[in-house]
Coordinates of C-alpha atoms in Angstrom, one line a residue:
Chain A
M1 CA 0.0 0.0 -0.1
N2 CA 1.3 3.5 -0.8
Q3 CA 2.0 5.8 2.0
E4 CA 0.1 9.0 2.7
P5 CA 2.2 11.7 0.9
T6 CA 3.7 14.0 3.5
P7 CA 1.9 17.4 3.8
P8 CA 3.8 20.5 2.9
T9 CA 4.6 22.0 6.2
D10 CA 4.6 20.7 9.9
A11 CA 1.8 23.1 10.8
V12 CA -0.6 21.5 8.3
S13 CA 0.5 18.0 9.3
G14 CA -0.1 18.7 12.8
L15 CA -3.5 20.1 12.3
I16 CA -4.3 17.2 9.9
Q17 CA -3.3 14.7 12.8
A18 CA -5.1 16.6 15.5
L19 CA -8.3 16.7 13.5
N20 CA -8.1 13.1 12.4
R21 CA -8.4 12.2 16.0
L22 CA -11.9 13.8 16.3
P23 CA -14.7 11.3 16.1
G24 CA -16.0 10.5 12.7
V25 CA -13.3 12.3 10.9
G26 CA -11.1 10.2 8.8
P27 CA -7.6 11.2 7.1
K28 CA -9.2 12.6 4.1
S29 CA -11.7 14.6 5.8
A30 CA -9.1 16.0 8.1
Q31 CA -6.8 17.0 5.1
R32 CA -9.9 18.6 3.6
L33 CA -10.6 20.6 6.6
A34 CA -7.0 21.5 7.3
F35 CA -6.7 22.9 3.7
H36 CA -10.0 24.7 4.1
L37 CA -8.6 26.5 7.1
L38 CA -5.6 27.2 5.6
R39 CA -7.6 29.3 2.7
A40 CA -10.2 30.7 5.2
S41 CA -9.8 34.3 6.4
D42 CA -7.9 35.1 9.5
E43 CA -11.1 36.1 11.2
E44 CA -12.8 32.8 10.8
T45 CA -9.8 30.8 12.0
R46 CA -9.3 33.0 14.9
L47 CA -13.2 32.6 16.2
L48 CA -12.7 28.8 15.6
A49 CA -9.6 28.8 17.6
E50 CA -11.1 30.8 20.4
A51 CA -14.3 28.7 20.4
I52 CA -12.1 25.7 21.0
M53 CA -10.0 27.3 23.6
S54 CA -12.9 28.7 25.6
L55 CA -14.6 25.2 25.7
K56 CA -12.2 24.0 28.0
Q57 CA -11.5 27.1 29.9
K58 CA -15.1 28.3 30.5
T59 CA -16.9 25.1 31.3
K60 CA -17.0 23.1 34.3
L61 CA -19.4 20.5 35.7
C62 CA -22.2 21.9 37.9
S63 CA -21.6 21.3 41.5
V64 CA -25.2 20.1 42.1
C65 CA -26.2 18.1 38.9
L66 CA -22.7 17.5 37.3
N67 CA -24.2 18.9 34.0
V68 CA -21.6 20.7 31.8
T69 CA -21.9 24.5 32.4
G70 CA -20.5 27.7 32.1
T71 CA -21.8 29.1 35.5
D72 CA -21.9 27.1 38.8
P73 CA -24.7 26.1 39.7
C74 CA -26.0 25.6 36.1
R75 CA -28.8 27.4 34.6
I76 CA -31.3 24.4 35.5
C77 CA -30.0 24.3 39.0
S78 CA -30.1 27.9 39.7
N79 CA -33.6 28.3 38.2
E80 CA -36.2 28.7 41.2
Q81 CA -39.1 28.0 38.8
R82 CA -38.0 24.4 38.4
D83 CA -39.4 21.6 40.5
R84 CA -37.0 20.7 43.4
T85 CA -38.5 17.6 44.4
K86 CA -38.0 15.8 41.1
I87 CA -34.6 14.7 39.7
C88 CA -34.3 13.1 36.5
I89 CA -31.2 10.9 36.0
V90 CA -29.2 10.6 32.7
E91 CA -26.1 9.0 31.6
Q92 CA -24.5 12.0 29.9
P93 CA -25.0 15.8 29.2
Q94 CA -26.4 15.4 25.9
D95 CA -29.3 13.7 27.3
I96 CA -30.5 16.6 29.1
L97 CA -30.4 18.5 25.7
A98 CA -32.6 16.0 24.2
L99 CA -35.1 16.0 27.3
E100 CA -35.1 19.8 27.6
H101 CA -35.9 19.8 24.0
T102 CA -39.2 18.3 24.7
G103 CA -40.0 21.2 27.1
V104 CA -42.4 19.1 29.2
Y105 CA -40.0 18.4 32.1
Y106 CA -39.7 21.1 34.7
G107 CA -37.6 19.2 37.4
R108 CA -33.7 18.9 37.7
Y109 CA -31.3 16.5 36.5
H110 CA -28.5 14.4 37.6
V111 CA -25.6 13.3 35.1
L112 CA -24.1 10.1 35.9
H113 CA -21.2 10.3 33.4
G114 CA -21.6 6.8 32.3
A115 CA -23.4 3.8 33.0
I116 CA -22.6 0.4 34.9
S117 CA -20.9 -2.1 32.5
P118 CA -19.2 -5.0 34.3
T119 CA -17.4 -6.6 31.4
E120 CA -15.7 -3.1 30.6
G121 CA -14.8 -2.9 34.3
V122 CA -17.1 0.0 34.9
G123 CA -18.5 -0.6 38.4
A124 CA -20.8 1.5 40.7
G125 CA -17.8 3.7 41.8
D126 CA -16.9 4.8 38.3
V127 CA -20.2 6.5 37.6
R128 CA -21.4 9.6 39.8
I129 CA -23.8 7.7 42.1
R130 CA -22.1 9.0 45.4
E131 CA -23.0 12.4 44.5
L132 CA -26.4 11.7 43.6
M133 CA -27.1 9.6 46.8
A134 CA -25.6 12.8 48.8
R135 CA -28.4 15.1 47.1
L136 CA -31.1 12.6 48.1
G137 CA -29.9 12.8 51.7
D138 CA -31.7 16.0 52.7
G139 CA -35.1 14.7 52.0
S140 CA -36.5 17.4 49.8
V141 CA -36.6 15.2 46.7
T142 CA -39.7 12.9 46.5
E143 CA -39.3 11.4 42.8
V144 CA -36.4 10.1 41.1
I145 CA -37.0 9.4 37.3
L146 CA -34.6 6.9 35.8
A147 CA -33.7 8.0 32.2
T148 CA -30.7 6.0 31.5
N149 CA -30.4 4.3 28.1
T150 CA -32.6 1.3 27.4
N151 CA -29.6 -0.9 26.5
L152 CA -28.3 -3.4 28.9
E153 CA -25.9 -1.1 30.7
G154 CA -28.6 1.5 31.1
E155 CA -31.1 -1.0 32.5
Q156 CA -28.5 -2.5 34.8
T157 CA -27.7 1.0 36.1
A158 CA -31.4 1.6 36.5
L159 CA -32.0 -1.6 38.7
Y160 CA -29.1 -0.8 40.8
L161 CA -30.2 2.8 41.6
N162 CA -33.6 1.4 42.2
K163 CA -32.2 -0.9 44.7
L164 CA -30.3 2.0 46.4
I165 CA -32.9 4.6 46.4
T166 CA -36.3 2.9 47.1
P167 CA -35.1 2.0 50.7
L168 CA -34.8 5.8 51.3
G169 CA -38.7 6.1 50.8
I170 CA -38.5 7.9 47.6
R171 CA -40.7 7.3 44.8
V172 CA -38.5 5.8 41.9
T173 CA -39.9 5.9 38.3
R174 CA -38.4 4.8 35.0
L175 CA -39.0 6.3 31.7
A176 CA -41.6 4.3 29.7
R177 CA -40.1 1.6 27.4
G178 CA -42.1 1.0 24.4
L179 CA -42.5 1.5 20.5
P180 CA -40.6 4.5 19.2
F181 CA -42.6 7.1 17.4
G182 CA -42.8 6.5 13.5
T183 CA -41.7 2.9 13.6
E184 CA -43.6 -0.3 12.3
L185 CA -44.6 -2.9 14.6
E186 CA -43.1 -5.8 12.6
Y187 CA -39.7 -4.9 13.3
A188 CA -40.0 -4.6 17.1
D189 CA -38.0 -6.9 18.9
D190 CA -39.4 -9.0 21.7
V191 CA -38.2 -6.8 24.7
T192 CA -39.7 -3.8 23.3
L193 CA -43.0 -5.3 22.5
T194 CA -43.2 -7.0 25.9
R195 CA -42.7 -3.6 27.5
A196 CA -45.0 -1.9 25.3
L197 CA -47.7 -4.4 25.9
E198 CA -47.1 -4.3 29.8
G199 CA -47.2 -0.4 29.6
R200 CA -50.2 -0.2 27.5
Q201 CA -52.6 2.8 28.3
E202 CA -56.2 3.7 27.5
L203 CA -56.7 6.2 24.8
Chain B
M1 CA -13.8 -22.5 -2.4
T2 CA -15.7 -19.3 -2.7
R3 CA -17.7 -18.6 0.4
P4 CA -21.2 -17.2 -0.2
R5 CA -21.3 -13.4 0.2
N6 CA -24.1 -13.5 2.7
Y7 CA -24.9 -16.0 5.2
Q8 CA -27.1 -16.6 8.3
T9 CA -26.1 -18.1 11.8
E10 CA -27.5 -18.4 15.3
A11 CA -25.5 -16.3 17.7
V12 CA -25.4 -15.2 21.2
I13 CA -24.2 -11.6 21.5
I14 CA -21.4 -11.6 24.0
K15 CA -19.8 -8.3 23.5
K16 CA -20.3 -5.0 21.9
T17 CA -18.3 -1.9 21.5
K18 CA -19.2 1.4 19.9
L19 CA -18.0 2.5 16.7
G20 CA -18.0 5.8 15.1
E21 CA -21.3 7.8 15.6
A22 CA -24.0 5.2 15.6
D23 CA -22.6 1.8 14.9
R24 CA -21.2 -1.0 17.0
I25 CA -18.7 -3.9 16.7
L26 CA -20.5 -7.0 18.0
T27 CA -18.7 -10.1 19.2
L28 CA -21.1 -13.1 18.3
Y29 CA -20.8 -16.7 19.6
T30 CA -22.1 -19.2 17.1
P31 CA -22.5 -22.8 17.1
D32 CA -20.7 -23.3 13.5
L33 CA -18.2 -20.4 13.3
G34 CA -16.9 -20.0 16.8
K35 CA -16.6 -16.5 18.0
I36 CA -16.8 -13.9 15.3
Q37 CA -17.0 -10.1 15.2
A38 CA -19.4 -8.0 13.1
V39 CA -20.2 -4.5 12.5
A40 CA -23.9 -3.5 13.1
K41 CA -24.7 -0.3 11.5
G42 CA -26.9 2.3 13.0
V43 CA -27.9 0.2 16.0
R44 CA -27.3 3.2 18.3
R45 CA -30.0 5.3 16.6
P46 CA -33.5 5.0 18.4
R47 CA -35.2 3.9 15.1
S48 CA -33.0 1.0 14.4
K49 CA -34.9 -2.0 13.5
M50 CA -32.1 -4.4 14.5
A51 CA -30.9 -2.8 17.9
G52 CA -33.3 -4.8 20.3
H53 CA -32.3 -8.0 18.5
L54 CA -28.6 -7.4 18.9
E55 CA -28.5 -6.4 22.5
L56 CA -26.0 -8.2 24.9
L57 CA -26.9 -11.7 26.1
T58 CA -29.5 -12.2 23.4
H59 CA -29.8 -15.3 21.4
S60 CA -30.6 -14.2 17.7
Q61 CA -30.7 -15.5 14.4
V62 CA -28.4 -13.0 12.5
S63 CA -27.9 -12.6 8.7
L64 CA -24.3 -11.2 7.8
A65 CA -22.7 -10.0 4.6
R66 CA -19.0 -10.5 4.1
G67 CA -16.8 -7.7 4.2
R68 CA -13.2 -7.1 3.6
N69 CA -12.2 -6.7 7.2
L70 CA -15.3 -7.2 9.3
D71 CA -18.6 -8.8 8.3
T72 CA -21.7 -6.5 8.4
V73 CA -25.0 -7.5 10.1
T74 CA -27.7 -7.1 7.8
G75 CA -30.6 -8.6 9.7
S76 CA -31.5 -10.2 12.9
Q77 CA -34.4 -11.9 14.8
T78 CA -34.4 -12.7 18.3
I79 CA -34.7 -16.4 19.3
D80 CA -34.5 -15.8 23.1
G81 CA -34.2 -12.4 24.7
F82 CA -33.7 -14.2 28.3
L83 CA -36.3 -11.4 29.6
P84 CA -36.3 -12.9 33.2
L85 CA -32.5 -12.4 33.2
K86 CA -32.3 -8.9 32.2
G87 CA -35.0 -7.6 34.8
D88 CA -32.8 -9.2 37.5
L89 CA -29.7 -7.4 38.5
E90 CA -27.8 -10.4 40.0
L91 CA -28.9 -12.7 37.3
T92 CA -27.6 -10.3 34.7
S93 CA -24.3 -9.8 36.3
C94 CA -23.9 -13.7 36.3
A95 CA -24.9 -13.9 32.6
L96 CA -22.4 -11.1 31.8
Y97 CA -19.8 -13.1 33.6
L98 CA -20.5 -16.1 31.3
A99 CA -20.3 -13.9 28.4
E100 CA -17.0 -12.6 29.3
L101 CA -15.5 -16.0 30.1
T102 CA -16.8 -17.3 26.8
E103 CA -15.1 -14.3 25.1
Q104 CA -12.1 -14.5 26.8
F105 CA -11.3 -18.2 26.5
T106 CA -12.1 -18.6 22.7
A107 CA -10.3 -17.5 19.6
D108 CA -12.0 -15.8 16.5
H109 CA -13.4 -18.6 14.1
D110 CA -12.6 -21.4 16.2
E111 CA -15.8 -23.6 15.9
N112 CA -17.0 -25.2 19.3
R113 CA -20.6 -26.2 19.1
P114 CA -20.7 -27.9 22.4
L115 CA -19.4 -24.8 24.0
F116 CA -22.2 -22.8 22.4
E117 CA -24.7 -25.2 23.8
L118 CA -23.2 -25.1 27.2
L119 CA -23.4 -21.3 27.1
L120 CA -27.2 -21.2 26.1
K121 CA -28.0 -24.2 28.5
T122 CA -26.4 -22.2 31.3
M123 CA -28.0 -19.0 30.5
H124 CA -31.4 -20.8 30.6
R125 CA -30.5 -22.5 33.6
L126 CA -29.9 -19.0 35.5
C127 CA -33.5 -18.0 34.4
Q128 CA -35.0 -20.8 36.4
D129 CA -34.6 -20.9 40.2
T130 CA -31.4 -22.9 40.8
D131 CA -28.3 -22.5 42.9
R132 CA -26.6 -19.7 40.9
E133 CA -23.1 -20.3 42.2
L134 CA -23.4 -24.1 41.3
T135 CA -24.5 -23.1 37.9
L136 CA -21.7 -20.9 37.5
R137 CA -19.0 -23.4 38.7
Y138 CA -20.8 -26.0 36.3
F139 CA -20.2 -23.6 33.4
E140 CA -16.6 -22.6 34.5
L141 CA -15.6 -26.5 34.7
H142 CA -17.1 -27.5 31.6
L143 CA -15.7 -24.4 29.6
L144 CA -12.2 -25.1 30.8
D145 CA -12.9 -29.0 29.7
L146 CA -14.1 -27.7 26.4
T147 CA -11.4 -25.3 25.7
G148 CA -8.5 -27.8 26.7
Y149 CA -7.6 -26.7 30.4
R150 CA -9.8 -29.4 32.2
P151 CA -8.4 -29.5 35.7
Q152 CA -7.4 -33.0 36.9
L153 CA -9.3 -33.7 39.9
G154 CA -9.2 -37.5 40.0
R155 CA -5.5 -38.1 40.8
C156 CA -2.5 -35.9 42.0
T157 CA -1.1 -33.8 39.2
A158 CA 2.4 -34.4 40.3
C159 CA 2.6 -38.1 41.3
S160 CA -0.4 -39.5 39.7
Q161 CA -1.6 -41.4 43.0
A162 CA -5.3 -41.6 43.6
L163 CA -6.4 -39.0 45.9
K164 CA -6.9 -40.2 49.7
P165 CA -10.1 -38.7 51.4
E166 CA -8.6 -35.9 53.3
T167 CA -7.8 -32.2 52.6
N168 CA -5.7 -32.0 49.4
F169 CA -4.4 -29.1 47.5
F170 CA -5.6 -27.2 44.5
S171 CA -2.8 -25.6 42.3
P172 CA -3.9 -23.6 39.3
C173 CA -0.7 -23.7 37.6
A174 CA -0.4 -27.7 38.0
G175 CA -3.7 -27.9 36.5
G176 CA -5.5 -29.8 39.3
V177 CA -5.1 -31.2 42.4
L178 CA -2.1 -32.1 44.4
C179 CA -1.7 -34.6 47.4
P180 CA -0.4 -33.3 50.6
G181 CA 2.8 -35.3 49.9
C182 CA 3.4 -33.1 46.6
Q183 CA 2.1 -29.9 47.7
P184 CA 5.4 -28.7 49.0
T185 CA 6.6 -28.5 45.2
Q186 CA 3.8 -26.1 44.4
P187 CA 4.0 -22.8 46.8
A188 CA 1.0 -21.4 45.2
A189 CA -1.5 -24.2 46.0
H190 CA -4.8 -23.6 47.8
P191 CA -6.1 -26.1 50.4
L192 CA -9.0 -27.9 49.0
S193 CA -11.5 -29.5 51.4
L194 CA -12.8 -33.1 50.6
D195 CA -16.3 -31.7 50.3
A196 CA -15.3 -29.3 47.7
L197 CA -13.2 -31.7 45.8
K198 CA -16.3 -34.2 45.8
V199 CA -18.7 -31.4 44.3
L200 CA -16.3 -30.1 41.9
R201 CA -15.6 -33.6 40.5
W202 CA -19.4 -34.5 40.4
L203 CA -20.0 -31.2 38.6
Q204 CA -17.1 -31.8 36.2
D205 CA -18.7 -35.3 35.3
S206 CA -22.4 -34.6 35.4
E207 CA -24.7 -33.4 32.9
A208 CA -26.6 -30.0 33.4
E209 CA -29.9 -31.5 34.1
D210 CA -29.2 -33.5 37.0
F211 CA -27.4 -31.1 39.7
G212 CA -30.5 -29.2 40.8
R213 CA -30.9 -31.5 43.7
L214 CA -27.6 -30.7 44.9
K215 CA -27.5 -28.5 48.1
V216 CA -24.4 -26.8 49.1
S217 CA -23.7 -24.7 52.1
R218 CA -22.5 -21.2 51.7
P219 CA -18.9 -21.8 53.2
L220 CA -18.5 -24.5 50.8
S221 CA -19.8 -22.6 47.8
R222 CA -17.5 -19.7 48.6
E223 CA -14.5 -22.1 48.7
M224 CA -15.3 -23.4 45.4
E225 CA -15.7 -20.1 44.0
T226 CA -12.2 -18.7 45.5
L227 CA -10.5 -21.8 43.9
M228 CA -12.2 -21.4 40.5
R229 CA -11.4 -17.7 40.3
A230 CA -7.7 -18.5 41.1
C231 CA -7.7 -21.0 38.3
L232 CA -9.4 -18.8 35.8
R233 CA -7.1 -15.8 36.8
Y234 CA -4.0 -18.0 36.3
L235 CA -5.1 -19.2 32.9
L236 CA -6.3 -15.7 31.7
E237 CA -3.4 -13.9 33.4
R238 CA -5.6 -11.3 34.8
E239 CA -9.0 -10.8 36.7
V240 CA -12.3 -11.6 35.2
R241 CA -13.7 -8.0 35.0
S242 CA -17.3 -8.7 35.7
T243 CA -16.3 -10.5 38.9
A244 CA -15.8 -7.0 40.5
W245 CA -19.4 -5.9 39.8
R246 CA -20.8 -9.5 41.3
D247 CA -18.8 -8.6 44.3
T248 CA -20.2 -5.2 44.8
L249 CA -23.7 -6.5 44.5
R250 CA -22.8 -9.3 46.9
E251 CA -21.6 -7.0 49.5
Q252 CA -24.8 -5.0 49.4
A253 CA -26.7 -8.2 49.8
A254 CA -24.6 -9.3 52.5
P255 CA -26.6 -7.9 55.7
R256 CA -29.8 -9.5 54.1
Q257 CA -28.1 -12.9 53.8
V258 CA -26.7 -12.7 57.2
A259 CA -29.9 -12.1 58.7
E260 CA -31.2 -15.0 56.6
E261 CA -28.5 -17.4 58.0
E262 CA -29.5 -16.3 61.5
G263 CA -33.0 -17.1 60.8
E264 CA -32.1 -20.5 59.5
G265 CA -30.0 -21.2 62.4

């Protein structure tokens, strides 16, 4: 196989390598992006560079819910309008964006930053459960909504949290699992269909 | 011989890793092709038709297309989703342990139908109400048997003398039991009680159907677990990852179990 031709300068090849490490960016895309930036205006590249720099400098984890935020506590946790008695538990910050987009949830969140995955060596101590339990300690929370993913790891995490939280006398609920909107029944798997039947509702 | 471009196989999904934005690499254990890896495209999207059929610990009929590097999953249909198992934290941890052992002890494309059947049978067994630990010991012993590491439990591995009914020793690196006379030659040997030896021997030679009647005390069960764990660790040269999670769950259940035992006594 031919080797990739060496780019003209170290600066270009350095950028290509850096871009190449990003998810979903292959060597050709990295090259295209690098040469695009080379031709772009100074203003454009400066804005991009600043945006990347401030990403790390100006963001931190909210001390309450562990969401990614610019202010601490984050906008959701410091919003007095939001229901303090409900906490929705998600695996990653992106999940909050998805839930917020629906506009129907007015409680707060807690980000676990992962899910329990025994075969990959991720145990209960490797996700942010301790912080969650500390939040539940003061008795102001009456309901915990488990919104972990519906795959095996997410389910395991949900079952485990249920076991930890139920003894505290807090209501634990799980997002309904059933048929996603816009799908066809014949392709549904057994688990989904079983859950959908179990959770059927009157129209 | 040219192989067909598309093929179908039964498989148990024993491992999955993320690939790119919405894809996964799955490790499938199959009856005729052994362990294979395949790319499942788009299964991390919510509307994927295949995702539910390709979750870990699912027994599925899978269609694959040969690729240059990895094969691609083109379709799948669940045969058994092991629902009772997935709704229970401890049972899932046991089944993940089976999957990890299967994954670790096999090489790609190494056909081993009895092992496939052992895996399925053990998963079904976990769904029934049986002694989980014995079920796992049965699996471990037969897994070692089917992959060529069968521990020698009948005679001393050093002097080949029949073992006397006394406390013997179990040595992972000698590959079986040592009599007290030969034990000093192997410093890393664990003491092995007569009861544990009997149960292990019996599990090694029995068929899965008939050990449901066996009752084993908790200390004996722990002893056998410790021995098998040492043995597996020696062969894999590392800890089995999912055991840590099983230990966590057990520690939490511990106060309850102690209470139960006191109640029994």
